[in-house]
Every structure is written in structure tokens, then in C-alpha cells.
């Protein structure tokens, strides 16, 4: 076979991984990585932590060097080489050397686009001002780090409450800044539904972050130059925030202009279209990573999900398919089966994680609660309650009438990543919500409970599907009339089954109090013609109370999910 | 319908859970729990930690009281009531009251055996001596706790290196004892294979535990009475150990004598036989928990697996099937699909976890390595290496030629429980080893890597199945002649591809040294007619080196799994 030539544009997650795997599969192919920046194979995801001094060594972020790629893998890496255009007909790319601005052409048999994405910098007045940064790569990081070291800013504004924004908020607190987070939506962390995000808001405030929601930046204005450049951020509401350091993290766009100019098919948001084998509309061009459109795993829609795990997986598949195309590995090309968007972030004391679709997405798709999908929101301990340091997990599971899992969200301190990974695995393998009850998960007191929180989600889901329990929405206590109307009853009774001492700290307004232990005897005090919403600390007694009421013939019974702890965080 | 009467024997994991779930499903059934001890619903699994003062409050261990069960669930709990016999014909049990020794009969429509198991106390001379204890329930715990408080023992011997033995070893160190662990086998923690157990041995020794393996107790002899009762433990080898406190944890037996005397079918080890619905050979009698034989989930053999998670799951299914039998819930009875033995334990600094079958079990079944099963042993970081406090996970995956996962074992400091849960979920849902590569697990630097260690197991397994990599066994470097013979070559070259400085701390005997970066140029130094075993720090460079050799036409190449870190812990 002729020696084949593979040119890869982009030398980080998608690009470097494609190259490394391809070399392991194919000794002969000529592999060239074109990277416009000075660095390859760096840990984008670690950048906020290096700024926060949590990661001390800059070198720790650089996982491979061009020299090592050459020496170890015989992969030629050309940093400072930007691909300007693709000549598809001739199978060539035009490249510009940063060093001297000179240009040259390089031909390819196969081209891989691993060009990633870029933070959006909208044309807002003053946005180019000093002290305003985006964070995406090593030079960005160096700039911010140097600024912090030299100017020692005391105030910072983070524009955008996505995971990178919040990681930056935490790391800027870490280096001593007062931090304001400004977010246009009414919540941070879009993978979460509104009520789950409230838990995060609460914790951010506890950690001294000023949280400005539902408000967007109108202008930046430099109000001081020395000793520290200071920007006045004016918001849509008229509110003004002054900050000596501004981080913009309001979204990203795919780096697909090369693809576009070359006439490859893109979606409306600029995502490069690929087939199941990660091939673009050109037979000889693959694309992976942030720049592509992917199949959303749950409902098989099309979407874009810029995460490192998917980028790496796509890269490995892409390398295999290139090698299969060259005939250097046996077997069929492999398909990429889509991205479910499993993600996790550390936000101050909390871990926040999600997988699959959230309720907002279901509603956007036109699905209706209790008709097309159910919600199970539960609070459970991260490990056995009697073992020290158990903390509360708030878990939300969305599933269909057939039990199909649409998605899950978890917020807590400990054990969040474990539970989201188990649910993500269950989703990937086609399990139903009820199947979660069967999972045989590892139990010893420091790690879990004999019924793991994920099992509990399975139990609760099964109960919902079997009509053994119904939940009101998280904001049900605030819209009792609506609930009553839906149930076809005149009114709602909120029945608090906690003990008196528990009610001293907090009790829901207009609630009837019957401690759980007395419920059996005091059923007569309740009006069967009302919707009884049971309420307790975490939801377990409320569920048991609901069973007692239903068993006693009450027709209209529902549980407030997650209990007082959840309620108080949300409101 | 008539009011039905359910008698449950045993009031802890299996019994109490059956009762609680049954009540939620069936308001009418009369439910009576017979418990011979004074406590129900206690946290057996927490007992070692209460002894070690990690759990401070004794009450924390008692999850429900008989009074609360009555008041809340209308479940009658009779503690101090031992069932002496079952009169199956008459559907009655004979019960003895501990309080006054009186006996009575109680009839039932349905009987549930949740009698659990009991620690084995073999007829060894002196075993009844003062200061020798088993740990199984609250009275045992009180006895040990009182003994420790009053006598302040300074030396302890734990007989048996199972998970309870090791938890006790840790907790006795915690309260200041010198601890010796005596184990008849050549390793502790039987769910682990020998080489994985070495990691545990190493850590126990680091934590000042004296570890005596392959030696069994012959006699106990009381050598002092005051100030602290002291036993001299004489071992089979003749070795003697003196200890002021002895914990026996050498195994358990099912509490099935009731079942046996009533003529129910048992297996040879005394496990009560049940069908898929958890019904015994008597239509009216169910059994759950430690006392029953279960289907081993992987290969569908029969086994006994005394763990709290399975007991709780069985109990919930049992309750549902009873209610279905009574007609109080709709739907078919539910089957219990078997136990895979997922378990985890904290052993000093380590977390040790397993699921499914280990290699010893596969070998007992007559399966042969590289013929019937493959082993992937890898070392990976618990989270991104560049983020602080990443620790090493050593993971062993066993799988068949079709990719079927037989089992997994993981030892490490952090993130062990998460990875075993993901693999346990994959097994339960029928995933293959290769499927592990697809799992979309949550990644941010504090939690994982873009390629999670479980994904890595998937990659490596796929490579093994596709012939892209071969591993030598963990003890391969010690039996080079055998390896050479199997490969049909005259000799083995161990090729260390680490850097010189890494070899200073340790280098395998008789190894050739070519740093990975120089390998491409120095291939000529290697003898193609030998089996080249590549070796590095954790296995990744060794794998890449192996690919280079194989790509260069070397026919006999294998990787030493897990690298120097693993090797040094094992030997
Ligand atoms: C601060 C930060 C934190 C993150 N944290 C996480 C996290 O915790 N978890 C997670 O899953 N993901 C995280 N991500 C996202 C993750 O890093 C990306 O999804 C992933 O790197 C995408 O890989 P990629 O190969 O598509 O693009 P990139 O890794 O961005 O690489 C693209 C490369 O292509 C180069 N390039 C572009 N155009 C050209 C051209 N014309 N010529 C030559 N070179 C070109 C670019 O210079 C760039 O180096 C984070 C990202 C950032 C920035
Ligand atoms: C110290 C310790 C630590 C453990 N740690 C873990 C762990 O970390 N993870 C894990 O998964 N598992 C652990 N286990 C095992 C777990 O506790 C058991 O698997 C589980 O409790 C079994 O439930 P069961 O209902 O079958 O039996 P049990 O919970 O033992 O209950 C059986 C009950 O039946 C009663 N009984 C028996 N015979 C009669 C009779 N004739 N009449 C009336 N009553 C009777 C007994 O008194 C007993 O109370 C641990 C066990 C112990 C002892
Ligand atoms: C550094 C980089 C080039 C490495 O690529 P790589 O060699 O494919 O990846 P890894 O070092 O993770 O190793 C994975 C390979 O080692 C193998 N492997 C892992 N552990 C192993 C072990 N103990 N024994 C044998 N093989 C092992 C895997 O099977 C896999 O090989 P395969 O793809 O051929 O099956 C690439 O990951 C990169 O550039 N990363 C940084 C960018 C990035 O991902 N950023 C976003 C996240 S911060
Ligand atoms: C205490 C004990 C009687 C409780 O039994 P239980 O009520 O079945 O169990 P839990 O308190 O764990 O609650 C589980 C129930 O609450 C439901 N639930 C849990 N969280 C919920 C929430 N937030 N909202 C609504 N329902 C919830 C579950 O669906 C389940 O009900 P179901 O079985 O009817 O579906 C029993 O577990 C016991 O005796 N345990 C101690 C013994 C033991 O297990 N020892 C070994 C381990 S140390």
C-alpha cells in the first residue's frame, strides 16, 4: 500500500487523540498536526484551577509536546501553523506560518477537522477594554494569570453562569477576589432545571459570590487605568458593577469557518455535519470534537455538546475509521452513537452533575408532565446516615411512561459524580427507570446505603409508574389553587408529618400538622375531598404517610418531593 | 377478602424491609415480626465503626424501634420471641418468649424466613475463653465495646481476613490496639484475586497491622486473667500470638435449622432453596437474605452471598410477591434475578471493591486464561493527574472471548466505589467489556479524566480482543521460561521503556533499558526471536512501546500490566 497522508487541523483533545490512536493502528501513515497556537495536548479543563492556584505547575497542563509526539509517535506537529483554507478538489490545505506570515500548501489523503470552538465575544461597547478576558487556551490563561499577579485585582465580574464561569468564580474567590456572577438567564448551569439550580445559587451566595440573574451586560466602560484597570459593567436593568477583572464566558461557537468556506455542510449554528462514522459531507474529511453536530443520544435529535469526553471518544473512533479506510485494521468502520451530555462541575462546596435531557428540554419538545414524562425528585444521603459526614444528595430523574429514562440531575456535596455515572451508564445501556432498582451497587457504610440512592430512584419511579405515589411539582405549595383545580377538588391541604421540633425551624405556610406516628389515629381530621399534599424533611415519611392515606381510601394524595430541605433551598 | 396474616421471622435487613414494603402495599394484612433478639432494624454494617468510635452514638445504629413500627406501620414486632419450629401442615409456628421461657403457637397464611446467618465458632480448644468475641449484632457489639472500655486491651488478634475482620482490624487500631490479623488462606479479602490482595496486604502493614497468612488457629489458651484477660493463640505453624482481645470472623453459616427441621429444601451448605419468586419449596413460605441460596448472576450457578444490598432487594420483591398473591397489588409476581456480589470495604487508606466472579472462581470452573477468558489489569489515576490529590486505581477486569464481562476488582484510595458501581451496572445490564469504552461518564478535573478509567478498561479490552495488545500475567516476570515456552521462543526480554531516573528507584531484574522516546531508533538492539515484555510505570508507555514493536514486525510482544507501581506492590 502507498504511504497515506493524514492532516489533522487542531492539536488538542480531538486532534492529538486522533493522531496518537491512528499511529498505534497504522505504522506507515504520514500524520501531520496543524495547530495555529503554540501548544498542543493541553488540559483546557484544568485552566481555571491553574488560575486559582489549585494547580501549581503550569507544566502540569501540558500533556504532550511537539517534540515528544515526533520522538515517540512519529507524528509531525506544526505549531504556529494555521490552516487558512481547504482545497477539497486538490485535497490540499493552505497553511500560514505564524513565525513569518508565509503561506504554503500541504496535500492530504485524509483530513481531520478538530478545530474546536471559540468563546463568543459579542460586539458590546467597551468589551475590548483592559482587564476583560476570555479563558480558552494557554495564552488566555497566561494573560489572566499575569494580570492577577501584577495587578492584584480585588474585584471580579464573571459574565455567564455556565460551568466555566462558575469554575472561574470559585477560582477567583480562591485568589482573594470579590466576585459577581452576571447571568442573563434566571439561573446558572443550564444543564440543571430551575429548581435544581436554586441549590447552586444558595451555595454560591454562602460562599460570598454576588449573583446577578436575569440581567445582561449592555456596556463596559473603563473607569480607572491605575493602579488597576477597572471596568464599570452596566447591565440591562441599569444596575452597575465595577470590577478590576472581568471574565467573559457567555458561550462558544464552533470553529467551522474553514469547513464552511470549503463548502462542507454545516447546521444553522455552524456545527459541521458528520455521518455516523464522523465523516463530513466530503468523503476524505472527518471532523470531531466541539466543532461538530452530534446526535443527542436520548431522543436522537441533533445538537452540539462541547465536552472533552465526547471529543476524545470521537477522536478514537475517527482514528479507527481512518485506519479501516486504509485497510490497516480489519473490521468495519465504527459508528459514534451520539452524545448524552453527561457533565459534572465542582461549584464551591457542591458537585453539580447532569446527564441526558432536562425538563426544560422536554418541555421545549412539547412533552407534558404526567402525560409524556414523570419527575422523581428525591433527597437521599450520600452514604449511610449513621456513618460520619453523610451529606444530602438531591436527585431529579425524568422518565417516560414506558420507563425510558430521559435524564437526571444531581446536586450535592459527596457521591454526586458516582450516581450520575451510574445513571449515565444505565441510560447508555438502555435501562428503564425501574431497572435502577435492580442495580447491585457496592455498599459499605462509608460509601452508600444498602439501598443506594440510585436504587431509591428506581423504587420511586416504579411507584410512580404503578400509581403508588404521586408527587406535586417543586413549586406545588406555591400554586395550590392550580393543583386543586387539576385534581378536581376545591382545595389543597398541606399535611406536615414531621415532629413539632422540626417545625420550629421551618413550617410551610398554611399547613396542617400531624406527626407521622399519629397519622393512623388522626385520619378523621383530614378532609378526603381535598388534595392532601404530604410534607416531611426529605420525602420518605411523606411517602409513607401518602401510602397510609391512599390505603385508607383517600383519593387525592400527593407528596411534596425532596422535603423541607429541598423546599427551603429552592425558595 | 379475608384479612391475611403474614409472620416474618427475623427483624433486621430482610425482615423489617419486607414488613415495611408489605404494609405500604397492603393495608389489611396482619403483619407480625418475630425477632429472637432485643433489637430490630439495626445497622449491622455499622457495628465495627461504633466499636472504633467512628460512629459515636449507639442510637444511630438503631434505625427503627418496635414501637415505631407499630405506631407508624401497624406492624407488630415481637422482640425476644424466638421461633422454635414450623408446623407447615397446620401453618403455625411455635414461639418461645425469652422473658419467661413460655411457648405459644402463632398461625400464618404466609411465612417469611429472614433469619440471616451466624458467625461460625469452630470447636477449637479454648475458643469460649474470656476476651474472645464474635461480632454480629447489638449485644455482641455492646459486649466488645464494654470490654474495650473496661479492660483497655492493648493487643488484639483478628482471626479471619474477610471484610468484617479487616474493618475490625482498622477499628481496633483506631482505639489504640496493636493488631494481628490471622488468616488461613494466603490472602485477605477473598473477593480479590491474589495479586490484587497484595495491595491490601502492603497497606495493612504500612498501618502497623501484623499480617499472618497461610496459618490457622489450633488452640486458644488463657494466659492471664488480670488486669486484662489474655489469650495465647497457637497457630498450625507453631507460631504463637498473645492478644488481650480476640475477634473471630472466620465465616458464617445460614440460620436455616428451622427450615431444615420443617423439611424445606436446603443446599449442602444449609442455604434455603427458593425459586425465582423467592418462594421456598413450601407454597406458603418465602425466604430472603443471608439464609438463602441465590443464583450467581454471571454464570447462573448457585451460591450464597450474604450482603445487605441483596437482602434488602429480595425483601422488597418478596413483599411485592406476597401482596400480589393476596391480590392487593396488580401485576405479576416479580423475579429476583440473582446476585453478582458487588461489594466494597474501606481497609485503612484503601478502598477495596469487587463485582462478579474473580479469576480464582473462573479457574475453579475450569476456564483457562487466554482461551476462555482474558484479564485486563490497568493502573489509572482516580481523576485528572494534573489536579491535586489524584491517586492510583488498580483495576482488574475479567471477560470472555465474546466480550462478556465476568467480573472486576478495584483497589485504590479514591473513586474506587464509583468505578465498581459503573462496572456493576454494566454487568447487570448485559454490557460487554468493549461497551465500557462507550460509556459517557462525567468529567471535570476533580472527578475523572476525559477518558475515565472505566473507558480505559473498555479500550484495553477491545485491544486485547482485537489482538492489538497482549499482557503477561502479573507474575510473568517471575516465570520467564514458562512465558518463553508458551510463546515458542527461546527466551524473554524484559524491556523497560521508562527514563533512567525512574529506574533508579527500582528496575526489574535482567531488564533491557531503552527509554520510550528512543525506541523507534533503537529497535535493532532487540532480538525479534525473543518474547519482548514491555514495562513502564503504569502500563501506558509499555502499551505504546508494544504497538511500536508490533508495527515494526515483532511477532512476540506482550505488556507487563499495571507497570512498576503494581509490580512493586505485588512483590
Ligand atoms: C476552561 C475550560 C474548561 C473546560 N472544562 C471541561 C470539563 O471540565 N469537562 C469537559 O468535558 N470539558 C471541558 N471543557 C471543554 C473541552 O476542553 C472541549 O470540549 C475539548 O477540548 C474539545 O476538543 P476539540 O479537539 O474539539 O477542541 P480543542 O481542544 O479546543 O482544540 C482545538 C484546537 O484547534 C486549533 N485550531 C482551530 N482552528 C485552527 C486552524 N484553522 N488551524 C490550525 N489550528 C486550528 C485551536 O487552536 C485549538 O488548539 C473545558 C474547556 C475550557 C476552555
Ligand atoms: C459486622 C457486620 C458488618 C457488615 N457489613 C456489611 C457491609 O458493609 N455491606 C453489606 O452489604 N453487608 C454487610 N453485612 C452483612 C449484612 O448485614 C447482612 O447481609 C444482612 O444483614 C442480612 O440480612 P438478613 O435479614 O438476612 O439477616 P439479619 O440482618 O442478620 O437478620 C436476621 C435476624 O433474624 C433473627 N432470627 C434468626 N433466627 C430466628 C428465630 N428462629 N426466631 C426469631 N428471630 C430469628 C436474628 O436474631 C436476626 O436479628 C455486615 C454484617 C455484619 C455482621
Ligand atoms: C495526550 C494525548 C495525546 C494522549 O492520547 P492517547 O495516547 O490516545 O491517550 P492516553 O494517554 O489517555 O492513553 C490511552 C491509550 O492507552 C491505553 N491504555 C491506557 N491505560 C493502559 C494500561 N494500563 N495498559 C495498557 N494500555 C493502556 C488505552 O487503551 C488507549 O489506547 P488506545 O486508544 O489505542 O486503545 C491526548 O489525550 C491529549 O492530547 N490530551 C489532552 C487534551 C485534552 O484531552 N483536553 C481536554 C481534557 S482536559
Ligand atoms: C428501617 C427499615 C425498616 C426501613 O424500611 P423501608 O421503609 O422499606 O426503607 P427506607 O426507609 O429505606 O425507604 C425506602 C422506601 O422509601 C421510598 N423513598 C425513598 N426516598 C423517597 C423520597 N425521597 N420520596 C418518596 N419516596 C421515597 C422508596 O421508594 C421505598 O419505598 P418502596 O419500597 O415502597 O418503594 C429497613 O430498611 C431496615 O430495617 N433497615 C435496617 C437493617 C439493615 O438494612 N441492615 C443492613 C444494612 S446496615
Short mmCIF file of N, CA, C and O and ligand atoms in Angstrom, two decimals, chain A residues 11-13 16-17 20-21 24 41-46 63-64 69 73 308 312 316, chain B residues 377-380 386 443 450-451 456 459-460 463 469 471 538-540 543-544 559 562, ligand 3:
data_model
loop_
_atom_site.label_atom_id
_atom_site.label_comp_id
_atom_site.label_asym_id
_atom_site.label_seq_id
_atom_site.Cartn_x
_atom_site.Cartn_y
_atom_site.Cartn_z
N UNK A 11 -4.69 20.55 17.52
CA UNK A 11 -3.80 19.62 18.20
C UNK A 11 -4.10 19.42 19.66
O UNK A 11 -3.21 19.18 20.47
N UNK A 12 -5.39 19.49 20.03
CA UNK A 12 -5.67 19.32 21.46
C UNK A 12 -6.53 18.06 21.63
O UNK A 12 -6.15 16.99 21.14
N UNK A 13 -7.64 18.14 22.29
CA UNK A 13 -8.37 16.92 22.67
C UNK A 13 -8.65 16.03 21.46
O UNK A 13 -8.20 14.89 21.38
N UNK A 16 -5.08 15.64 18.87
CA UNK A 16 -3.95 14.86 19.38
C UNK A 16 -4.35 13.42 19.62
O UNK A 16 -3.57 12.49 19.40
N UNK A 17 -5.57 13.21 20.10
CA UNK A 17 -6.01 11.84 20.37
C UNK A 17 -6.18 11.06 19.07
O UNK A 17 -5.81 9.89 18.99
N UNK A 20 -2.65 10.11 17.98
CA UNK A 20 -1.99 9.07 18.78
C UNK A 20 -2.59 7.69 18.50
O UNK A 20 -1.88 6.71 18.29
N UNK A 21 -3.90 7.63 18.45
CA UNK A 21 -4.55 6.34 18.20
C UNK A 21 -4.26 5.86 16.78
O UNK A 21 -4.00 4.68 16.55
N UNK A 24 -0.95 4.27 16.58
CA UNK A 24 -0.89 2.92 17.17
C UNK A 24 -1.50 1.87 16.23
O UNK A 24 -1.15 0.70 16.27
N UNK A 41 -2.09 19.45 22.93
CA UNK A 41 -2.33 18.47 24.01
C UNK A 41 -2.36 19.10 25.38
O UNK A 41 -1.75 18.58 26.31
N UNK A 42 -3.02 20.20 25.50
CA UNK A 42 -3.05 20.78 26.85
C UNK A 42 -4.40 20.52 27.50
O UNK A 42 -5.37 20.13 26.84
N UNK A 43 -4.41 20.71 28.79
CA UNK A 43 -5.58 20.38 29.58
C UNK A 43 -6.46 21.61 29.72
O UNK A 43 -6.43 22.29 30.75
N UNK A 44 -7.28 21.87 28.71
CA UNK A 44 -8.18 23.04 28.77
C UNK A 44 -8.93 23.06 30.10
O UNK A 44 -9.12 24.09 30.72
N UNK A 45 -9.37 21.87 30.49
CA UNK A 45 -10.26 21.75 31.63
C UNK A 45 -9.57 22.13 32.94
O UNK A 45 -10.23 22.40 33.94
N UNK A 46 -8.26 22.12 32.92
CA UNK A 46 -7.54 22.46 34.14
C UNK A 46 -7.25 23.95 34.26
O UNK A 46 -6.85 24.43 35.33
N UNK A 63 0.28 18.21 28.35
CA UNK A 63 0.39 16.77 28.45
C UNK A 63 1.36 16.17 27.44
O UNK A 63 1.91 15.11 27.67
N UNK A 64 1.53 16.82 26.32
CA UNK A 64 2.46 16.33 25.31
C UNK A 64 3.10 17.53 24.65
O UNK A 64 2.48 18.59 24.55
N UNK A 69 5.81 14.12 20.59
CA UNK A 69 4.93 13.49 19.61
C UNK A 69 5.75 12.96 18.44
O UNK A 69 5.46 11.92 17.87
N UNK A 73 5.88 9.07 18.72
CA UNK A 73 4.84 8.52 17.85
C UNK A 73 5.10 8.77 16.37
O UNK A 73 4.30 8.39 15.54
N UNK A 308 -15.12 17.38 26.66
CA UNK A 308 -13.86 16.69 26.37
C UNK A 308 -14.04 15.18 26.22
O UNK A 308 -13.37 14.55 25.40
N UNK A 312 -12.84 13.14 22.91
CA UNK A 312 -11.85 12.06 22.96
C UNK A 312 -12.40 10.77 22.37
O UNK A 312 -11.69 10.04 21.68
N UNK A 316 -11.02 8.75 18.93
CA UNK A 316 -10.55 7.36 18.86
C UNK A 316 -11.29 6.60 17.76
O UNK A 316 -10.71 5.80 17.02
N UNK B 377 -5.58 -5.80 33.39
CA UNK B 377 -5.24 -5.13 34.65
C UNK B 377 -4.58 -3.81 34.29
O UNK B 377 -3.58 -3.80 33.57
N UNK B 378 -5.16 -2.72 34.74
CA UNK B 378 -4.57 -1.42 34.41
C UNK B 378 -4.48 -0.54 35.65
O UNK B 378 -5.22 -0.72 36.62
N UNK B 379 -3.56 0.38 35.59
CA UNK B 379 -3.46 1.41 36.62
C UNK B 379 -3.87 2.73 35.99
O UNK B 379 -3.41 3.04 34.89
N UNK B 380 -4.71 3.45 36.65
CA UNK B 380 -5.12 4.75 36.15
C UNK B 380 -5.31 5.68 37.34
O UNK B 380 -5.51 5.23 38.47
N UNK B 386 -3.33 16.14 36.66
CA UNK B 386 -2.82 17.49 36.90
C UNK B 386 -3.59 18.21 37.99
O UNK B 386 -3.21 19.30 38.41
N UNK B 443 -17.07 14.11 33.39
CA UNK B 443 -15.69 14.52 33.52
C UNK B 443 -15.54 16.00 33.84
O UNK B 443 -16.00 16.87 33.12
N UNK B 450 -10.86 12.77 30.91
CA UNK B 450 -11.71 12.78 29.72
C UNK B 450 -11.95 11.35 29.25
O UNK B 450 -13.01 11.01 28.76
N UNK B 451 -10.94 10.50 29.42
CA UNK B 451 -11.14 9.06 29.27
C UNK B 451 -11.17 8.50 30.69
O UNK B 451 -10.13 8.33 31.32
N UNK B 456 -11.11 3.41 29.86
CA UNK B 456 -9.79 2.83 29.55
C UNK B 456 -9.87 1.31 29.58
O UNK B 456 -9.29 0.64 28.74
N UNK B 459 -11.25 0.35 26.35
CA UNK B 459 -10.27 0.44 25.26
C UNK B 459 -9.33 -0.76 25.30
O UNK B 459 -9.07 -1.41 24.29
N UNK B 460 -8.81 -0.99 26.50
CA UNK B 460 -7.81 -2.05 26.63
C UNK B 460 -8.43 -3.41 26.29
O UNK B 460 -7.84 -4.23 25.59
N UNK B 463 -8.72 -3.73 22.66
CA UNK B 463 -7.41 -4.01 22.07
C UNK B 463 -7.02 -5.46 22.25
O UNK B 463 -6.45 -6.09 21.36
N UNK B 469 -3.04 -5.85 21.59
CA UNK B 469 -2.15 -5.90 22.76
C UNK B 469 -2.33 -7.24 23.44
O UNK B 469 -3.40 -7.87 23.36
N UNK B 471 -1.15 -9.05 27.28
CA UNK B 471 -0.50 -8.83 28.57
C UNK B 471 0.10 -10.14 29.08
O UNK B 471 -0.47 -11.21 28.82
N UNK B 538 3.13 2.72 34.63
CA UNK B 538 1.75 2.31 34.88
C UNK B 538 1.16 1.44 33.76
O UNK B 538 0.09 0.88 33.91
N UNK B 539 1.88 1.33 32.66
CA UNK B 539 1.42 0.45 31.60
C UNK B 539 1.13 1.14 30.29
O UNK B 539 1.00 0.48 29.25
N UNK B 540 1.02 2.48 30.33
CA UNK B 540 0.61 3.19 29.12
C UNK B 540 1.77 3.28 28.12
O UNK B 540 1.62 2.97 26.94
N UNK B 543 2.42 -0.06 26.69
CA UNK B 543 1.46 -0.39 25.63
C UNK B 543 1.87 0.28 24.32
O UNK B 543 1.90 -0.35 23.26
N UNK B 544 2.21 1.56 24.40
CA UNK B 544 2.62 2.27 23.20
C UNK B 544 3.90 1.67 22.61
O UNK B 544 4.03 1.54 21.39
N UNK B 559 2.79 -6.96 27.15
CA UNK B 559 2.94 -5.82 28.07
C UNK B 559 2.88 -6.34 29.51
O UNK B 559 2.06 -7.21 29.82
N UNK B 562 -0.11 -2.90 34.41
CA UNK B 562 -0.13 -2.09 35.63
C UNK B 562 1.20 -1.46 35.98
O UNK B 562 1.27 -0.58 36.83
C1 LIG C 3 -2.10 13.32 25.48
C2 LIG C 3 -2.84 12.68 24.34
C3 LIG C 3 -2.17 12.96 23.03
C4 LIG C 3 -2.82 11.18 24.63
O1 LIG C 3 -3.55 10.45 23.71
P1 LIG C 3 -3.67 8.87 23.88
O2 LIG C 3 -2.35 8.24 23.82
O3 LIG C 3 -4.69 8.39 22.93
O4 LIG C 3 -4.35 8.76 25.31
P2 LIG C 3 -3.90 8.25 26.74
O5 LIG C 3 -2.56 8.66 27.16
O6 LIG C 3 -5.04 8.68 27.57
O7 LIG C 3 -3.88 6.66 26.61
C5 LIG C 3 -4.94 5.95 26.12
C6 LIG C 3 -4.42 4.72 25.46
O8 LIG C 3 -3.65 3.93 26.36
C7 LIG C 3 -4.25 2.65 26.54
N1 LIG C 3 -4.07 2.34 27.94
C8 LIG C 3 -4.46 3.11 29.00
N2 LIG C 3 -4.06 2.52 30.13
C9 LIG C 3 -3.41 1.40 29.79
C10 LIG C 3 -2.75 0.38 30.53
N3 LIG C 3 -2.65 0.45 31.86
N4 LIG C 3 -2.22 -0.65 29.86
C11 LIG C 3 -2.30 -0.70 28.52
N5 LIG C 3 -2.88 0.24 27.78
C12 LIG C 3 -3.43 1.28 28.42
C13 LIG C 3 -5.65 2.78 26.06
O9 LIG C 3 -6.15 1.57 25.55
C14 LIG C 3 -5.54 3.82 24.98
O10 LIG C 3 -5.04 3.24 23.79
P3 LIG C 3 -5.97 3.01 22.52
O11 LIG C 3 -6.68 4.30 22.23
O12 LIG C 3 -5.01 2.63 21.46
O13 LIG C 3 -6.88 1.91 22.90
C15 LIG C 3 -4.30 13.22 24.24
O14 LIG C 3 -5.10 12.58 25.19
C16 LIG C 3 -4.37 14.67 24.54
O15 LIG C 3 -3.87 15.49 23.80
N6 LIG C 3 -4.98 15.06 25.66
C17 LIG C 3 -5.00 16.43 26.13
C18 LIG C 3 -6.15 17.27 25.58
C19 LIG C 3 -7.46 17.00 26.19
O16 LIG C 3 -7.96 15.87 26.15
N7 LIG C 3 -8.07 18.09 26.71
C20 LIG C 3 -9.38 18.02 27.24
C21 LIG C 3 -9.41 17.40 28.58
S1 LIG C 3 -8.60 18.41 29.78
#
